[in-house]
Coordinates of C-alpha atoms and ligand atoms in Angstrom, one line a residue:
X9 CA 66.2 121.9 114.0
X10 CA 65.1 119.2 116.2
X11 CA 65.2 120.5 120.5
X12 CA 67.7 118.8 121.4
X13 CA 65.0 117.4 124.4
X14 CA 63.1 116.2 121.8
X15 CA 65.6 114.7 120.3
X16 CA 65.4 110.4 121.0
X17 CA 69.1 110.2 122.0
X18 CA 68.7 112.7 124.6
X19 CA 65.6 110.8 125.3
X20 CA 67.1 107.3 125.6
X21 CA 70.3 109.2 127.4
X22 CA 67.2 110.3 130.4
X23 CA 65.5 106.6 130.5
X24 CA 69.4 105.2 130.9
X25 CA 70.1 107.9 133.6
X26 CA 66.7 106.7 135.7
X27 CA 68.3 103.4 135.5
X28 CA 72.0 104.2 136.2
X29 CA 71.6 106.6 138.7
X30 CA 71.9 104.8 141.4
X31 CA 74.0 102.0 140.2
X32 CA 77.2 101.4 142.2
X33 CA 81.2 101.8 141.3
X34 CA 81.5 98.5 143.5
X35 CA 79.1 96.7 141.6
X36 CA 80.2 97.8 138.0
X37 CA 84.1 97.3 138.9
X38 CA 82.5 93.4 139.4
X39 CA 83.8 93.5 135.9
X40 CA 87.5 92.7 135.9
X41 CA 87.7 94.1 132.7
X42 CA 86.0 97.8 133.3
X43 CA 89.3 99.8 133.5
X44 CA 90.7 98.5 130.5
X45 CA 87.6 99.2 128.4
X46 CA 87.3 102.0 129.7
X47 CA 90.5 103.5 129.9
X48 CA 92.2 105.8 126.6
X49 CA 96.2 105.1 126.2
X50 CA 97.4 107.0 123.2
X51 CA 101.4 106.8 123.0
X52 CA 101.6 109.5 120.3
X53 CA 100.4 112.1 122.7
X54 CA 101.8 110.8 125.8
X55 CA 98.8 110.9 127.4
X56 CA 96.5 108.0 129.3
X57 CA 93.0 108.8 130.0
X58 CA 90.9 106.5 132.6
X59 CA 87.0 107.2 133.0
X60 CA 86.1 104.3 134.5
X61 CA 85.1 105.4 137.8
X62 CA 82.1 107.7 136.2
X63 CA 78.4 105.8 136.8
X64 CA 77.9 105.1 132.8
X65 CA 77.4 101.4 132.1
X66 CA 78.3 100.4 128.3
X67 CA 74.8 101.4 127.4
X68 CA 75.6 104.4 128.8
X69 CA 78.6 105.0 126.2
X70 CA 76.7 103.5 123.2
X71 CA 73.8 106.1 124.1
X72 CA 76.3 109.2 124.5
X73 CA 78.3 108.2 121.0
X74 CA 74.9 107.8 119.1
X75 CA 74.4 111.5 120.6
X76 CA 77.5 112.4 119.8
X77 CA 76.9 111.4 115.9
X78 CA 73.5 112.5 115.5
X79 CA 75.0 116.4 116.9
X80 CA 78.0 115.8 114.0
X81 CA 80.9 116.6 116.2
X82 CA 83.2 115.9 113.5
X83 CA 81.4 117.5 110.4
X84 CA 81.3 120.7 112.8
X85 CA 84.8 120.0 113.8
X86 CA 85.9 120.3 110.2
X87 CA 83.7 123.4 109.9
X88 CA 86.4 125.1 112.5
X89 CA 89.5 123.9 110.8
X90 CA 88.5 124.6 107.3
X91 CA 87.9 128.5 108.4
X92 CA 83.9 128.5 107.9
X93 CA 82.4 130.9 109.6
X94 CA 81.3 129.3 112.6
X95 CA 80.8 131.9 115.8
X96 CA 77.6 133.5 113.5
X97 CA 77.0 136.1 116.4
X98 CA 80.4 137.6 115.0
X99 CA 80.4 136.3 111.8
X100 CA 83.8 134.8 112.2
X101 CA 85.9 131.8 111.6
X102 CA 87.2 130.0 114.5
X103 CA 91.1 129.3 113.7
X104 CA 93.4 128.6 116.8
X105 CA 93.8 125.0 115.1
X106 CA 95.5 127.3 112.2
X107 CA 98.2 129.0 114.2
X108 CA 99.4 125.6 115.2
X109 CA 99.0 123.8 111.9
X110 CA 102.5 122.5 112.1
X111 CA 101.5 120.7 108.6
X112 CA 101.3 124.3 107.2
X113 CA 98.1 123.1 104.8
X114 CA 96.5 126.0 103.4
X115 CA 93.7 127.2 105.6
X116 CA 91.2 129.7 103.6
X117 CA 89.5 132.3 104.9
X118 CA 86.8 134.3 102.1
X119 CA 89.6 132.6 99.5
X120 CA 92.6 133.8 101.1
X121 CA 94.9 131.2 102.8
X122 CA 96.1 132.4 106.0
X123 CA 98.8 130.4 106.5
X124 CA 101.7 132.7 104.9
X125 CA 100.7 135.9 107.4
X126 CA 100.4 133.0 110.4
X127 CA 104.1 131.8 109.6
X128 CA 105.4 136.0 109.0
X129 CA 103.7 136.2 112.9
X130 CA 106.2 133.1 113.8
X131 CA 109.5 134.1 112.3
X132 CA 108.6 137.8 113.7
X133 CA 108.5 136.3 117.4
X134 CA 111.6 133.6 116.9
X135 CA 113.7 136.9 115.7
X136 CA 112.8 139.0 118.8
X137 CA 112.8 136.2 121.2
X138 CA 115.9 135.3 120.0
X139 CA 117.7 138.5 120.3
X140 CA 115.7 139.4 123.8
X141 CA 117.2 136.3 125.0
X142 CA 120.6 136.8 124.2
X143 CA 120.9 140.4 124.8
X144 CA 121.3 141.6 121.6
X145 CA 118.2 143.4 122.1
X146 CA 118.9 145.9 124.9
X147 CA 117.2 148.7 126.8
X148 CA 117.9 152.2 125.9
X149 CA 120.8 152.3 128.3
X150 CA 122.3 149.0 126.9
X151 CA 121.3 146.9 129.0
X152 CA 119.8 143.3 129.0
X153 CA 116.3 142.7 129.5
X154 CA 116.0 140.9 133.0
X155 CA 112.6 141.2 133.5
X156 CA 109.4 140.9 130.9
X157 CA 105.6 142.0 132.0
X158 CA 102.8 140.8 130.4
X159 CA 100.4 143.3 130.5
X160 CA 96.6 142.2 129.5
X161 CA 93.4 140.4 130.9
X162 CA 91.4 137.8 129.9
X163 CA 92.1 135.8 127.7
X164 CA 95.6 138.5 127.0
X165 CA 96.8 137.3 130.5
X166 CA 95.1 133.8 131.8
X167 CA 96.7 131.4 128.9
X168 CA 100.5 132.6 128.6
X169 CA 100.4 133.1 132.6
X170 CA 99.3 129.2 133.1
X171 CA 101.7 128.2 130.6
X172 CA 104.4 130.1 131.8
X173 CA 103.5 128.8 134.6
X174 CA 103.1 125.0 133.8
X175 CA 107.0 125.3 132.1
X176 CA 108.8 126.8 134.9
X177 CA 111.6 124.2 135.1
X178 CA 112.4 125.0 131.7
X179 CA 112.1 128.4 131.5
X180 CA 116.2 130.1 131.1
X181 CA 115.2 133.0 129.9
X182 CA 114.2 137.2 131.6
X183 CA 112.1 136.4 134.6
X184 CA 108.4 137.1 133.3
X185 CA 105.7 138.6 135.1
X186 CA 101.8 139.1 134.6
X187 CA 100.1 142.2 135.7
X188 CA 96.2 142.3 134.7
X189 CA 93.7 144.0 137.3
X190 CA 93.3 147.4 137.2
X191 CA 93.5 147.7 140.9
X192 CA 96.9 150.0 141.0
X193 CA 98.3 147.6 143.5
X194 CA 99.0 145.1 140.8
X195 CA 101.3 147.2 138.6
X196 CA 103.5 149.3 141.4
X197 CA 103.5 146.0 143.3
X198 CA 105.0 144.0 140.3
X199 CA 107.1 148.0 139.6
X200 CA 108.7 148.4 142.4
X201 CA 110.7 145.2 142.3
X202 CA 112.4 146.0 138.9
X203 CA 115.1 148.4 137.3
X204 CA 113.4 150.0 134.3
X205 CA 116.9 150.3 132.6
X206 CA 116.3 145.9 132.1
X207 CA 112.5 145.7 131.9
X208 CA 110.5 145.1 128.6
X209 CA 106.9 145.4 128.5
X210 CA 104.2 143.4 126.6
X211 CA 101.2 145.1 126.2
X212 CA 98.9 142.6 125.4
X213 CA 95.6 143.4 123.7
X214 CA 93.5 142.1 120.8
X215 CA 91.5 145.4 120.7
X216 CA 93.7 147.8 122.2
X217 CA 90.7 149.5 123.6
X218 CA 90.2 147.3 127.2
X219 CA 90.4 149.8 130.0
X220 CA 92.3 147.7 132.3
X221 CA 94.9 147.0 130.1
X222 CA 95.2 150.6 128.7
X223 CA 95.2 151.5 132.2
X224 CA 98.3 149.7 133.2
X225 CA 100.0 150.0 129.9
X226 CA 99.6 153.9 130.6
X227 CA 101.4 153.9 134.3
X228 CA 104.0 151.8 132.6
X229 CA 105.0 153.8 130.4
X230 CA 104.8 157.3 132.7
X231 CA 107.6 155.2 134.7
X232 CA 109.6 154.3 132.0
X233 CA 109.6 157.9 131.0
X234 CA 109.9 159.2 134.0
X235 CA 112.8 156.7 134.8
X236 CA 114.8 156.9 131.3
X237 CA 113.0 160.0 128.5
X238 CA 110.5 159.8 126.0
X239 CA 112.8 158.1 123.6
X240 CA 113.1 154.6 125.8
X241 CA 109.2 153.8 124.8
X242 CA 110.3 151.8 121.4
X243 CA 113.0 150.1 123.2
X244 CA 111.0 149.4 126.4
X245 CA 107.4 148.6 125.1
X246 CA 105.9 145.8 122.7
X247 CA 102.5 145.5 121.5
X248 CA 100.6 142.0 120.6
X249 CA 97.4 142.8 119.0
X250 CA 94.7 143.3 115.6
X251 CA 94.5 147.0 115.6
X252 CA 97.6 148.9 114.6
X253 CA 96.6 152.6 114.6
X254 CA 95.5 152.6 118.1
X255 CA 99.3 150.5 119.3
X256 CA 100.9 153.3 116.9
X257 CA 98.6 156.1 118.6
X258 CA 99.6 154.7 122.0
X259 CA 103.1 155.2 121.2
X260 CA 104.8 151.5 120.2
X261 CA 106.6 151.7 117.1
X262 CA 104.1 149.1 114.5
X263 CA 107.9 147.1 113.6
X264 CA 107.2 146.4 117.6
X265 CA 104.1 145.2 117.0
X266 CA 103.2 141.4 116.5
X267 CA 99.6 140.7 115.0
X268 CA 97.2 138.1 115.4
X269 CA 93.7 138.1 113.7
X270 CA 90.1 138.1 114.5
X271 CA 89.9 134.5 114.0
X272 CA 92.0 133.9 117.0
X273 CA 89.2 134.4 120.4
X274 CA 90.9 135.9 123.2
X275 CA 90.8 132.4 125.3
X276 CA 92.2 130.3 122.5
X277 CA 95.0 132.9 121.7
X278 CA 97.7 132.0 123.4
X279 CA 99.3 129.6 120.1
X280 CA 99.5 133.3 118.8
X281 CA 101.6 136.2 119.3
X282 CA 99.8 136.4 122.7
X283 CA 102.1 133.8 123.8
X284 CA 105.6 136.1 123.2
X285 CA 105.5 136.2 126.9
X286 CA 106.0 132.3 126.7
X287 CA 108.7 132.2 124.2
X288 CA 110.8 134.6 125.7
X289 CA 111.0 132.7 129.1
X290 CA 111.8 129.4 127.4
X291 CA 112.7 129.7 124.2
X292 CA 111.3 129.4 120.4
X293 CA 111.8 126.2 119.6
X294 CA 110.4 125.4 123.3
X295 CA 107.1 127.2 122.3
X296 CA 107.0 125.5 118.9
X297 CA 107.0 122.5 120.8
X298 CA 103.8 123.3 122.4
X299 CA 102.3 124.4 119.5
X300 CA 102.9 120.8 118.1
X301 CA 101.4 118.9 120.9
X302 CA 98.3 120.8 120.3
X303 CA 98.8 120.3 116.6
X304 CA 99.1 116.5 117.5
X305 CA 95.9 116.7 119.5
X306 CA 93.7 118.2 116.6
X307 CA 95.0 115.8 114.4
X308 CA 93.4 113.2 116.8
X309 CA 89.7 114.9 117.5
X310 CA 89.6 115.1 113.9
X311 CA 90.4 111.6 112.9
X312 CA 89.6 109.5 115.7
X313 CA 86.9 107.7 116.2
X314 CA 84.5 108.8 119.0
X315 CA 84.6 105.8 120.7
X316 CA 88.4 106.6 121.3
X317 CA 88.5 110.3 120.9
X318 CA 89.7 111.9 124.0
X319 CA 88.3 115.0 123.5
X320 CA 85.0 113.8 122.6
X321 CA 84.4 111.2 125.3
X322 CA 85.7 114.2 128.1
X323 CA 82.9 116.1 126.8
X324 CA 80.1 113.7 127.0
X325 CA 81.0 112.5 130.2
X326 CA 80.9 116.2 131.6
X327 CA 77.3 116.1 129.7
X328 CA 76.2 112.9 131.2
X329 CA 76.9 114.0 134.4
X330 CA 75.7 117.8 133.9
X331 CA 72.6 117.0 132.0
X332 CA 71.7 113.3 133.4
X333 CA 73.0 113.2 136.7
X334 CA 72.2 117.2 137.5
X335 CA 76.0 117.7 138.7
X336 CA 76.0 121.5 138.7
X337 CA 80.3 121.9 139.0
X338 CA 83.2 120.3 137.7
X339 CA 86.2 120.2 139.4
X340 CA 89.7 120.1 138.0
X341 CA 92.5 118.8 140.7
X342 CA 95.7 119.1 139.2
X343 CA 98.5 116.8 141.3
X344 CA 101.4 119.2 139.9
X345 CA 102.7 122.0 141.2
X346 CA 103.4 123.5 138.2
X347 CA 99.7 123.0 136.7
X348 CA 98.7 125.3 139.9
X349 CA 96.9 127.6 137.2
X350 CA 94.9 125.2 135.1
X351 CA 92.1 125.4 137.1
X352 CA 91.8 129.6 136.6
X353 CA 92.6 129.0 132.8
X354 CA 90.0 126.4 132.4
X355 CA 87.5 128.6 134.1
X356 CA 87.8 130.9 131.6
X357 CA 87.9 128.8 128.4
X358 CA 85.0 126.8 129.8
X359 CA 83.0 129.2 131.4
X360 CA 83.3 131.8 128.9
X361 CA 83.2 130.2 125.6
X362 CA 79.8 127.8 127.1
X363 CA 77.8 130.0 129.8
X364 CA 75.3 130.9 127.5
X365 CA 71.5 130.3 127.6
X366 CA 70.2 130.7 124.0
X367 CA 70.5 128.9 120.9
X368 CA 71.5 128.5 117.6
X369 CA 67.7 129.3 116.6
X370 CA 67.8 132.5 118.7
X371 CA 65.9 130.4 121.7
X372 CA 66.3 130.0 125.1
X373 CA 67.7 126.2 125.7
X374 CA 65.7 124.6 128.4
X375 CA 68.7 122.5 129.7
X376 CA 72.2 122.7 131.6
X377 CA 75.0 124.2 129.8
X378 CA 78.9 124.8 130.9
X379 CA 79.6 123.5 134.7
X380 CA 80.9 125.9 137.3
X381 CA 84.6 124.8 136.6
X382 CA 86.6 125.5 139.9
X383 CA 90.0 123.9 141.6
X384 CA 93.2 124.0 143.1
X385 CA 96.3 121.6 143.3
X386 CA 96.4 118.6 145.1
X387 CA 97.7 117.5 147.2
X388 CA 96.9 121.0 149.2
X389 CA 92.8 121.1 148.2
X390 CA 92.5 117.7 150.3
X391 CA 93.1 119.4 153.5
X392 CA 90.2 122.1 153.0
X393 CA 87.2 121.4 150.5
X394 CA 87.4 118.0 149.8
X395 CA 85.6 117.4 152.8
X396 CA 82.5 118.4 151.0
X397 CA 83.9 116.6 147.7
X398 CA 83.8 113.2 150.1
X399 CA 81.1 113.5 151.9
X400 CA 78.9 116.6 150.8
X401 CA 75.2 116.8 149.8
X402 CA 76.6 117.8 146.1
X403 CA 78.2 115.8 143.7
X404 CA 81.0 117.0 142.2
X405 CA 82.8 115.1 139.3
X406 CA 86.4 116.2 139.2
X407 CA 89.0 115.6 136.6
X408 CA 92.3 114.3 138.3
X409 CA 95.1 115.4 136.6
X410 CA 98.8 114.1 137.2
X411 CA 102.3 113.1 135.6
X412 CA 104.0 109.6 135.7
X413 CA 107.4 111.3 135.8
X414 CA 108.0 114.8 137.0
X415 CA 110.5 117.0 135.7
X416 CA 112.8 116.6 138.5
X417 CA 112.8 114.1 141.0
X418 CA 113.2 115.4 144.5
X419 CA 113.5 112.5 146.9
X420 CA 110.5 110.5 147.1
X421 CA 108.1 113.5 146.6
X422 CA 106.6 112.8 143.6
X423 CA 105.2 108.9 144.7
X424 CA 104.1 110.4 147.9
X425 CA 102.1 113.3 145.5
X426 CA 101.0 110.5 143.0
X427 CA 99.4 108.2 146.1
X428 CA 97.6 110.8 147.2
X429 CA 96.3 111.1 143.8
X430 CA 95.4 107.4 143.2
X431 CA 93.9 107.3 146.9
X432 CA 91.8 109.8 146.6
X433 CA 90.0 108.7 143.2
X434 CA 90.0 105.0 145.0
X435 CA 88.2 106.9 148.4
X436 CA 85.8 108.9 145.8
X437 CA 84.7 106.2 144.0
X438 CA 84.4 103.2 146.3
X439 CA 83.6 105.0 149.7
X440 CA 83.3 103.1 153.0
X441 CA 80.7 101.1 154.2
X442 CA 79.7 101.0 157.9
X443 CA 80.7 97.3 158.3
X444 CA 84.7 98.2 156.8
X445 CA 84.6 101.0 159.9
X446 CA 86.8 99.6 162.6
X447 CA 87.2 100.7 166.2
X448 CA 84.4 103.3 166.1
X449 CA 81.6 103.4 169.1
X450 CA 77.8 102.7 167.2
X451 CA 77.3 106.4 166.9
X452 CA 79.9 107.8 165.0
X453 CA 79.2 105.2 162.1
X454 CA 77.4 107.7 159.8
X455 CA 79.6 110.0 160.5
X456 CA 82.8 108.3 159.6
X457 CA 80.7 106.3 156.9
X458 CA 81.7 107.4 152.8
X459 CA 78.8 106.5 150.1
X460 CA 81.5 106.6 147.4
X461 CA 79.9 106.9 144.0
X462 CA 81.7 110.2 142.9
X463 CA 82.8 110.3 139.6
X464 CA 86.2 111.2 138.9
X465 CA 88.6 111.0 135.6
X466 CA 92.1 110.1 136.1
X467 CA 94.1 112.0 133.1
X468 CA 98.2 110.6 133.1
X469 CA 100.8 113.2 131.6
X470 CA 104.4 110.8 131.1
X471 CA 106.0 113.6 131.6
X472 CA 105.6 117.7 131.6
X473 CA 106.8 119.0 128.8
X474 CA 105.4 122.3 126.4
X475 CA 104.6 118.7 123.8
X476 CA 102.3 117.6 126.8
X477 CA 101.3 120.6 127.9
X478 CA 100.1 121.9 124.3
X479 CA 98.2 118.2 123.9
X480 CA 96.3 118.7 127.2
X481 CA 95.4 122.3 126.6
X482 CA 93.4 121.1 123.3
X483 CA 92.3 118.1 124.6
X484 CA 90.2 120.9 127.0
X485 CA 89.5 123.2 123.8
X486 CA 88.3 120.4 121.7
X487 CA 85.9 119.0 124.7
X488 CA 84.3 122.6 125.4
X489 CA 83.9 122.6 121.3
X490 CA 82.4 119.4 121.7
X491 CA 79.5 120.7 124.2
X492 CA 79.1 123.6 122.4
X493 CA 78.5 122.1 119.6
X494 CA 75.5 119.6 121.2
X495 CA 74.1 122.1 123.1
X496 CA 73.6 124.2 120.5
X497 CA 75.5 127.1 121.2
X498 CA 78.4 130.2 119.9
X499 CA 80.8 129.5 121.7
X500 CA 83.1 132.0 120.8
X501 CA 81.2 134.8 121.3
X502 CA 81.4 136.6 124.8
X503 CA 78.5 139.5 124.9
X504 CA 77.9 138.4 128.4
X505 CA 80.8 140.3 129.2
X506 CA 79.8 143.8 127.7
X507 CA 77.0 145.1 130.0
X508 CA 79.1 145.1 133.1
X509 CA 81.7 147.0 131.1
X510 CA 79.3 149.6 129.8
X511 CA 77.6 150.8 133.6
X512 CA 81.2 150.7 134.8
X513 CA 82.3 153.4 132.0
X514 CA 79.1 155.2 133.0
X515 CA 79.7 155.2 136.8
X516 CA 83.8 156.5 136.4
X517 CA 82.8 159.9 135.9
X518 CA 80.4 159.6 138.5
X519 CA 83.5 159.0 141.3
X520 CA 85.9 161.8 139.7
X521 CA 83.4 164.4 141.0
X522 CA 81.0 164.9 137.9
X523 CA 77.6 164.8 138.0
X524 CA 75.9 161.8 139.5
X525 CA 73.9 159.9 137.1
X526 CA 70.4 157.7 137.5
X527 CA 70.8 154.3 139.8
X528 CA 68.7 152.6 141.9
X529 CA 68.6 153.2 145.3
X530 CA 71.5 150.7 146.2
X531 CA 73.9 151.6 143.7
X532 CA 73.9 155.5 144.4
X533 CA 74.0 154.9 148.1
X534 CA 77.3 152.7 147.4
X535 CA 78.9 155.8 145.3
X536 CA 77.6 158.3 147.6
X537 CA 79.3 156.4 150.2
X538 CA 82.6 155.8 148.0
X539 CA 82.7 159.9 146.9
X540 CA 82.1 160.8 151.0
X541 CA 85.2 159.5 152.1
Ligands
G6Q607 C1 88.3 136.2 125.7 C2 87.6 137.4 126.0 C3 88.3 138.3 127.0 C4 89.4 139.1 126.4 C5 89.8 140.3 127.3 C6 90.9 141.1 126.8 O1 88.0 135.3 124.9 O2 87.3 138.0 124.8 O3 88.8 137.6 128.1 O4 90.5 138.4 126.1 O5 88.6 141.1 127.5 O6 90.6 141.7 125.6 P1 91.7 142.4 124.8 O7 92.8 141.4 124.4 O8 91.0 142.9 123.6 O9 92.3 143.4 125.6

């Protein structure tokens, strides 16, 4: 395989960037036309997409989509949805595009299509959600569950919580709640608020084995017992996850249990029973919804061309600017209350699935990968840190994120939220030069002076709805694929995770009073410390 350095559109890509660099937004918005060219409207998925006011020129783009081809996003992308076995680390398929495949094609995995079990998983969760929702399902004292906890981490917490989240308005079903550190103040703080006679539990674990969650899920259920006998656990308690003997040794009855599969990664599982959590606070068909947004979303990575492939273009901008322009973070500002979690989810699906260093060859790369992803809401991040994102030393490209119509109007809220929006990406990209300063002494000009040049993309939800939201969550699967799959890496595998985990189940024993075990000179002082006290 050719480095991807060596590679001559990479190449080209760095002569472009010497040139482009320092080109300005004012002078490339000369062109009347710019916006229009480079702007995405796709009426099928509700969804308008404007990176204009990135530094590419249209050599820029024709450079990125001849990279894009000669990396074969799509014959990769096809890979994924066909079921080969594409995270090699694992020696796994990649199938969160199955568990939405609304078209219910057969998808094979080693000759078996997994369709039929996917759809089983489906009617499983409408059934309970269904009789949660209307109380036929009851607690052991009869009942009706009020209250639902979520009870997982990672990628078992971060995706239903954001979408929970992100549907709020519609959401007419038990209150749901989300407990995932295994600092003991999460659980009896989210406890003490609820009657254990109305309150379901999720546990939510692929493995079954992640200490946090096992944690929690263990104080749970000593107060349900405690609270209502032995006998409340199969009426109180739900498991989502692939391994059946340890929810059964746990205690959950397996006809409690919803599966999902090894193909399903923790940070793209929330299409899969991981997202119960979802469909009891809004409904089935609501959650199907969502599932067909993201269904209508893969349909368009797969067929589109680049040139007008959301997706695809979102992830070579974030390479142009990563790579090219050496922008080390990418922001994500979304101007919605409800998306107030986005930025958290993203971090993970990004962060996790494309922080890695070596190769499909087993070599270290010896370029950028995944962006620090970070963010918060506007309107509230523009009275703190964009002060830096204005007029800092760093560049920060930043994905603006916002609706046309919110869910509810509430006086003129949502125009004053939406100028905000539209003024900032203005202010980012076209700045202020010292002659436009008015009523200013002569030294306070560089001061109150903005270079502009910061590239921002505007993304335009119609409306928030789960259709929208499941077509904007794989529009930001589809782009980390996308980078992945250029910079050569797995990313589905998460072994960058596992050393942490492995001192920290050395060290417990260490701070219940057994014998203290071989650290450096920092560490042991820190537990000596701890076990003093
Ligand atoms: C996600 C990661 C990770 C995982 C958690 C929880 O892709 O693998 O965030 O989801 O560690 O794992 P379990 O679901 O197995 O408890």
């Amino acid at each position: 395989m050719t480095k991807l350095t060596e590679m001559v559109q990479w190449q080209d890509l760095n002569n472009n960037a010497n040139e482009v660099k320092n080109a300005s937004l004012r002078e490339l918005f000369k062109d009347k036309r710019r916006a229009e060219k480079l702007t995405i409207k796709n009426e099928k998925l509700k969804l308008y997409f404007d990176y204009s006011k990135n530094i590419i020129t249209d050599e820029t783009m024709q450079l990125l989509i001849k990279l894009a081809r000669s990396c074969d996003i799509n014959g990769y992308a096809k890979k994924m949805f066909m079921g080969e076995k594409i995270n090699w680390t694992e020696n796994r398929p990649v199938l969160h595009t199955a568990l939405r495949n609304r078209s219910n094609s057969p998808v094979y995995v080693d000759g078996n299509d997994v369709m039929p079990e996917i759809n089983n998983v489906l009617s499983k969760m409408k059934d309970f959600t269904d009789k949660l929702r209307s109380g036929e399902w009851t607690g052991v004292t009869g009942e009706k569950i009020t209250d639902v906890v979520n009870i997982g981490i990672g990628g078992s917490d971060l995706g239903p919580k954001m979408v929970c989240e992100a549907l709020k308005f519609y959401a007419d079903g038990p209150s749901v709640h989300f407990v995932s550190n295994v600092d003991g103040a999460d659980i009896d703080e989210t406890m003490k608020r609820l009657n254990p006679g109305a309150t379901l539990f999720i546990v939510a674990s692929k493995t079954f084995t992640t200490q946090e969650t096992l944690t929690n899920a263990n104080t749970a259920k000593d107060w349900i017992v405690d609270k209502l006998g032995i006998e409340s656990v199969k009426k109180h308690f739900i498991a989502l996850s692939t391994n059946k003997s340890a929810v059964e040794e746990f205690g959950i009855d397996s006809e409690n249990m919803f599966e999902f599969w090894d193909f399903v990664g923790g940070r793209y599982s929330l299409w899969s029973a991981i997202g119960i959590s979802i469909s009891c606070s809004i409904g089935f068909d609501k959650f199907e919804e969502l599932l067909s947004g993201a269904h209508e979303m893969d349909k368009h990575f797969l067929n589109e061309p680049y040139e007008t492939n959301i997706p695809v273009i979102m992830a070579l901008l974030g390479i142009w600017n990563n790579n090219f322009l050496g922008c080390e973070t990418h922001a994500i500002f979304p101007y919605s209350y409800y998306l107030s979690k986005l930025p958290a989810y993203l971090q993970q699906a990004d962060m996790e699935s494309n922080g890695k260093s070596v190769n499909r060859d087993g070599e270290m790369v010896d370029y950028q990968t995944a962006p620090i992803i970070w963010g918060e809401p506007g309107t509230n991040g523009q009275h703190s840190f964009y002060q830096l994102v204005h007029q800092g030393a760093k560049i920060i490209p930043a994905d603006f994120i916002g609706l046309v119509n919110p869910p509810k109007k509430v006086g003129n809220h949502h125009e004053k939220l939406m100028a905000n929006f539209f003024a900032q990406t203005e202010a980012l990209a076209f700045g202020l030069n010292k002659d436009e300063i008015v009523d200013t002494g002569e030294k306070l000009i560089p001061y109150k002076t903005f270079s502009g040049n910061r590239p921002t993309n505007s993304i335009l939800l119609d409306e928030l709805t789960p259709y929208t939201l499941g077509v904007l969550i794989a529009a930001y699967e589809h782009k980390i694929f996308t980078q992945g799959i250029i910079w050569g890496l797995d990313s589905f595998d998460q072994w960058g995770v596992q050393l942490g985990k492995t001192l920290a189940s050395k060290i417990l024993p260490e701070l219940t009073g057994e014998e203290m075990g071989e650290h450096d000179c920092s560490t042991s002082a820190l537990i000596n410390r701890f076990n003093a006290s």
